[in-house]
PDB file of C-alpha atoms in Angstrom:
ATOM      1  CA  MET U   1       5.639  61.097 -79.577  1.00 96.00           C
ATOM      2  CA  GLU U   2       4.700  64.089 -77.453  1.00 98.00           C
ATOM      3  CA  ILE U   3       2.093  63.798 -74.710  1.00 98.00           C
ATOM      4  CA  ARG U   4       0.326  67.109 -74.059  1.00 98.00           C
ATOM      5  CA  ALA U   5      -2.179  68.182 -71.448  1.00 98.00           C
ATOM      6  CA  GLY U   6      -5.589  69.083 -72.859  1.00 96.00           C
ATOM      7  CA  GLY U   7      -6.766  69.131 -76.440  1.00 96.00           C
ATOM      8  CA  LEU U   8     -10.485  68.547 -76.029  1.00 97.00           C
ATOM      9  CA  ASP U   9     -11.352  71.378 -78.434  1.00 96.00           C
ATOM     10  CA  HIS U  10      -9.238  69.987 -81.289  1.00 97.00           C
ATOM     11  CA  PRO U  11     -11.440  68.506 -84.064  1.00 97.00           C
ATOM     12  CA  ASP U  12      -9.265  65.373 -84.362  1.00 98.00           C
ATOM     13  CA  VAL U  13      -9.580  64.744 -80.622  1.00 97.00           C
ATOM     14  CA  GLN U  14     -13.343  65.199 -80.776  1.00 96.00           C
ATOM     15  CA  ALA U  15     -13.532  62.774 -83.717  1.00 97.00           C
ATOM     16  CA  LEU U  16     -11.462  60.171 -81.806  1.00 97.00           C
ATOM     17  CA  LEU U  17     -13.650  60.647 -78.757  1.00 95.00           C
ATOM     18  CA  ARG U  18     -16.793  60.092 -80.876  1.00 94.00           C
ATOM     19  CA  LEU U  19     -15.254  56.922 -82.327  1.00 94.00           C
ATOM     20  CA  HIS U  20     -14.362  55.741 -78.820  1.00 93.00           C
ATOM     21  CA  ARG U  21     -17.897  56.280 -77.516  1.00 89.00           C
ATOM     22  CA  ASP U  22     -19.580  54.869 -80.646  1.00 87.00           C
ATOM     23  CA  GLU U  23     -17.530  51.678 -80.476  1.00 86.00           C
ATOM     24  CA  ALA U  24     -18.191  51.317 -76.743  1.00 83.00           C
ATOM     25  CA  LEU U  25     -21.916  51.624 -77.386  1.00 79.00           C
ATOM     26  CA  GLY U  26     -21.638  49.246 -80.343  1.00 77.00           C
ATOM     27  CA  SER U  27     -20.091  46.438 -78.312  1.00 78.00           C
ATOM     28  CA  THR U  28     -21.596  46.990 -74.856  1.00 75.00           C
ATOM     29  CA  PRO U  29     -25.184  47.572 -73.744  1.00 73.00           C
ATOM     30  CA  ARG U  30     -25.819  51.280 -73.103  1.00 76.00           C
ATOM     31  CA  GLU U  31     -26.269  50.760 -69.344  1.00 76.00           C
ATOM     32  CA  ASN U  32     -22.803  49.149 -69.176  1.00 75.00           C
ATOM     33  CA  ALA U  33     -20.917  51.534 -71.497  1.00 79.00           C
ATOM     34  CA  HIS U  34     -19.235  54.164 -69.347  1.00 84.00           C
ATOM     35  CA  ALA U  35     -17.138  56.171 -71.827  1.00 84.00           C
ATOM     36  CA  LEU U  36     -17.213  59.889 -71.040  1.00 89.00           C
ATOM     37  CA  ASP U  37     -18.256  62.518 -73.559  1.00 89.00           C
ATOM     38  CA  VAL U  38     -16.486  65.891 -73.971  1.00 93.00           C
ATOM     39  CA  ASP U  39     -18.483  67.452 -71.128  1.00 94.00           C
ATOM     40  CA  GLY U  40     -17.605  64.561 -68.829  1.00 94.00           C
ATOM     41  CA  LEU U  41     -13.933  64.980 -69.664  1.00 96.00           C
ATOM     42  CA  ARG U  42     -14.160  68.700 -68.819  1.00 96.00           C
ATOM     43  CA  ALA U  43     -15.294  67.924 -65.243  1.00 96.00           C
ATOM     44  CA  GLY U  44     -13.181  69.297 -62.418  1.00 96.00           C
ATOM     45  CA  ASP U  45     -12.139  65.831 -61.236  1.00 97.00           C
ATOM     46  CA  VAL U  46     -10.719  64.835 -64.665  1.00 98.00           C
ATOM     47  CA  ARG U  47      -7.325  65.542 -66.246  1.00 98.00           C
ATOM     48  CA  PHE U  48      -6.972  64.850 -69.981  1.00 98.00           C
ATOM     49  CA  TRP U  49      -3.963  64.298 -72.247  1.00 98.00           C
ATOM     50  CA  THR U  50      -3.371  63.698 -75.939  1.00 98.00           C
ATOM     51  CA  ALA U  51      -0.434  62.062 -77.738  1.00 98.00           C
ATOM     52  CA  TRP U  52       0.875  63.587 -80.961  1.00 98.00           C
ATOM     53  CA  ASP U  53       3.419  63.034 -83.696  1.00 98.00           C
ATOM     54  CA  GLY U  54       3.751  66.588 -84.939  1.00 97.00           C
ATOM     55  CA  ALA U  55       0.233  67.579 -86.008  1.00 97.00           C
ATOM     56  CA  THR U  56      -1.013  63.962 -86.107  1.00 98.00           C
ATOM     57  CA  LEU U  57      -3.126  62.754 -83.192  1.00 98.00           C
ATOM     58  CA  LEU U  58      -1.950  59.371 -81.940  1.00 98.00           C
ATOM     59  CA  GLY U  59      -4.180  58.871 -78.911  1.00 98.00           C
ATOM     60  CA  MET U  60      -5.787  60.208 -75.761  1.00 98.00           C
ATOM     61  CA  ALA U  61      -6.203  59.329 -72.105  1.00 98.00           C
ATOM     62  CA  ALA U  62      -7.532  60.797 -68.880  1.00 98.00           C
ATOM     63  CA  LEU U  63      -7.418  60.365 -65.131  1.00 98.00           C
ATOM     64  CA  ARG U  64     -10.470  60.885 -62.929  1.00 97.00           C
ATOM     65  CA  ARG U  65     -10.010  61.408 -59.209  1.00 97.00           C
ATOM     66  CA  LEU U  66     -12.299  59.084 -57.262  1.00 96.00           C
ATOM     67  CA  GLU U  67     -11.322  59.613 -53.626  1.00 93.00           C
ATOM     68  CA  ALA U  68      -8.258  60.288 -51.525  1.00 93.00           C
ATOM     69  CA  GLY U  69      -5.489  58.075 -52.860  1.00 96.00           C
ATOM     70  CA  HIS U  70      -7.559  56.574 -55.698  1.00 97.00           C
ATOM     71  CA  VAL U  71      -7.655  57.635 -59.338  1.00 98.00           C
ATOM     72  CA  GLU U  72      -9.197  56.038 -62.440  1.00 98.00           C
ATOM     73  CA  VAL U  73      -8.045  55.688 -66.055  1.00 98.00           C
ATOM     74  CA  LYS U  74     -10.696  57.087 -68.431  1.00 97.00           C
ATOM     75  CA  SER U  75     -11.063  57.471 -72.200  1.00 94.00           C
ATOM     76  CA  MET U  76      -7.804  55.802 -73.135  1.00 95.00           C
ATOM     77  CA  ARG U  77      -7.796  55.278 -76.882  1.00 96.00           C
ATOM     78  CA  THR U  78      -5.278  54.982 -79.699  1.00 97.00           C
ATOM     79  CA  ALA U  79      -6.134  56.572 -83.057  1.00 97.00           C
ATOM     80  CA  PRO U  80      -6.841  53.834 -85.646  1.00 96.00           C
ATOM     81  CA  ALA U  81      -3.867  54.837 -87.826  1.00 96.00           C
ATOM     82  CA  ALA U  82      -1.515  54.545 -84.827  1.00 97.00           C
ATOM     83  CA  VAL U  83      -2.569  51.101 -83.542  1.00 95.00           C
ATOM     84  CA  ARG U  84       0.330  48.739 -82.748  1.00 94.00           C
ATOM     85  CA  ARG U  85       2.848  51.591 -82.514  1.00 96.00           C
ATOM     86  CA  GLY U  86       3.143  51.619 -78.709  1.00 96.00           C
ATOM     87  CA  VAL U  87       0.812  54.579 -78.172  1.00 98.00           C
ATOM     88  CA  GLY U  88      -1.412  52.809 -75.646  1.00 97.00           C
ATOM     89  CA  ARG U  89       1.605  51.563 -73.688  1.00 97.00           C
ATOM     90  CA  ALA U  90       3.156  55.048 -73.673  1.00 98.00           C
ATOM     91  CA  LEU U  91      -0.074  56.689 -72.519  1.00 98.00           C
ATOM     92  CA  LEU U  92      -0.648  54.101 -69.792  1.00 98.00           C
ATOM     93  CA  THR U  93       2.945  54.456 -68.574  1.00 98.00           C
ATOM     94  CA  TYR U  94       2.468  58.228 -68.500  1.00 98.00           C
ATOM     95  CA  LEU U  95      -0.778  57.941 -66.502  1.00 98.00           C
ATOM     96  CA  ILE U  96       0.850  55.604 -63.991  1.00 98.00           C
ATOM     97  CA  GLU U  97       3.738  58.047 -63.512  1.00 98.00           C
ATOM     98  CA  VAL U  98       1.358  60.993 -63.077  1.00 98.00           C
ATOM     99  CA  ALA U  99      -0.625  59.033 -60.496  1.00 98.00           C
ATOM    100  CA  ARG U 100       2.564  58.139 -58.606  1.00 97.00           C
ATOM    101  CA  THR U 101       3.859  61.713 -58.764  1.00 97.00           C
ATOM    102  CA  ASP U 102       0.530  62.962 -57.436  1.00 97.00           C
ATOM    103  CA  ARG U 103       0.863  60.408 -54.594  1.00 97.00           C
ATOM    104  CA  TYR U 104      -2.123  58.281 -55.450  1.00 98.00           C
ATOM    105  CA  THR U 105      -1.818  54.795 -54.008  1.00 97.00           C
ATOM    106  CA  ARG U 106      -4.290  53.016 -56.273  1.00 97.00           C
ATOM    107  CA  LEU U 107      -5.097  53.293 -59.970  1.00 98.00           C
ATOM    108  CA  SER U 108      -8.204  51.549 -61.290  1.00 98.00           C
ATOM    109  CA  LEU U 109     -10.006  51.198 -64.581  1.00 97.00           C
ATOM    110  CA  GLU U 110     -13.221  49.860 -66.021  1.00 95.00           C
ATOM    111  CA  THR U 111     -13.062  48.215 -69.416  1.00 93.00           C
ATOM    112  CA  GLY U 112     -15.133  45.925 -71.574  1.00 92.00           C
ATOM    113  CA  THR U 113     -15.207  42.179 -72.050  1.00 92.00           C
ATOM    114  CA  ALA U 114     -16.176  42.048 -75.745  1.00 89.00           C
ATOM    115  CA  PRO U 115     -13.467  40.784 -78.142  1.00 92.00           C
ATOM    116  CA  SER U 116     -12.807  44.371 -79.283  1.00 89.00           C
ATOM    117  CA  TYR U 117     -11.329  45.005 -75.810  1.00 91.00           C
ATOM    118  CA  ASP U 118      -8.866  42.091 -75.922  1.00 94.00           C
ATOM    119  CA  ALA U 119      -5.812  44.186 -76.861  1.00 93.00           C
ATOM    120  CA  ALA U 120      -6.575  46.764 -74.168  1.00 95.00           C
ATOM    121  CA  ASN U 121      -7.041  44.032 -71.581  1.00 95.00           C
ATOM    122  CA  ARG U 122      -3.685  42.468 -72.501  1.00 96.00           C
ATOM    123  CA  LEU U 123      -2.043  45.892 -72.169  1.00 97.00           C
ATOM    124  CA  TYR U 124      -3.523  46.443 -68.693  1.00 97.00           C
ATOM    125  CA  GLU U 125      -2.518  42.953 -67.562  1.00 97.00           C
ATOM    126  CA  ALA U 126       1.037  43.448 -68.859  1.00 97.00           C
ATOM    127  CA  ALA U 127       1.260  46.708 -66.890  1.00 97.00           C
ATOM    128  CA  GLY U 128       0.366  44.868 -63.676  1.00 97.00           C
ATOM    129  CA  PHE U 129      -3.341  45.605 -63.346  1.00 98.00           C
ATOM    130  CA  GLU U 130      -5.336  42.852 -61.655  1.00 98.00           C
ATOM    131  CA  ASP U 131      -9.042  42.091 -61.626  1.00 97.00           C
ATOM    132  CA  GLY U 132     -10.939  43.511 -58.684  1.00 95.00           C
ATOM    133  CA  PRO U 133     -14.409  44.491 -57.540  1.00 94.00           C
ATOM    134  CA  ALA U 134     -16.530  47.197 -59.129  1.00 94.00           C
ATOM    135  CA  PHE U 135     -15.665  50.675 -57.881  1.00 94.00           C
ATOM    136  CA  GLY U 136     -16.788  54.266 -58.303  1.00 91.00           C
ATOM    137  CA  GLY U 137     -20.477  53.417 -58.484  1.00 90.00           C
ATOM    138  CA  TYR U 138     -20.182  51.211 -61.573  1.00 91.00           C
ATOM    139  CA  PRO U 139     -22.632  48.289 -61.644  1.00 90.00           C
ATOM    140  CA  GLU U 140     -21.134  44.833 -62.003  1.00 91.00           C
ATOM    141  CA  SER U 141     -22.058  43.030 -65.215  1.00 90.00           C
ATOM    142  CA  ALA U 142     -20.783  40.415 -67.623  1.00 92.00           C
ATOM    143  CA  HIS U 143     -19.947  43.290 -70.002  1.00 90.00           C
ATOM    144  CA  ASN U 144     -17.517  45.081 -67.689  1.00 92.00           C
ATOM    145  CA  ARG U 145     -14.125  44.254 -66.254  1.00 95.00           C
ATOM    146  CA  PHE U 146     -12.746  46.128 -63.244  1.00 97.00           C
ATOM    147  CA  MET U 147      -8.988  46.254 -62.778  1.00 97.00           C
ATOM    148  CA  THR U 148      -6.659  47.941 -60.325  1.00 97.00           C
ATOM    149  CA  ILE U 149      -2.984  48.363 -59.527  1.00 97.00           C
ATOM    150  CA  VAL U 150      -1.418  49.398 -56.243  1.00 97.00           C
ATOM    151  CA  LEU U 151       1.124  52.156 -56.831  1.00 96.00           C
TER     152      LEU U 151
END
């Protein structure tokens, strides 16, 4: 597996991003679904990576800078054909290392509470993320889970 910076213009990445957003909107009310689109991932406060096996897309993930010392995981998704192959764990480990290298002291994420988010929630818990308050302007709701880890 090779993790590369960028890739938003690749058709496979755009298709995975559409799937990610469509599923978020399918399991969470629109006002509580906070998945970024391509334009949101191109913002100056976002860094984006993709994971590949040769020419095959395995997954994607991003970090969004929130404030001094605080960064957020965004758009982390494994391609359907690569589920249960350690892609999510590898991407999350990579994001944590980038955040540490960049001297962030806190890494947070917002995720869903629907059953389709169970595997992601187990991954975040296993990595040491703990539940915390809403952050970054997100509204609290029964559909969202806010997690953080001190680096």
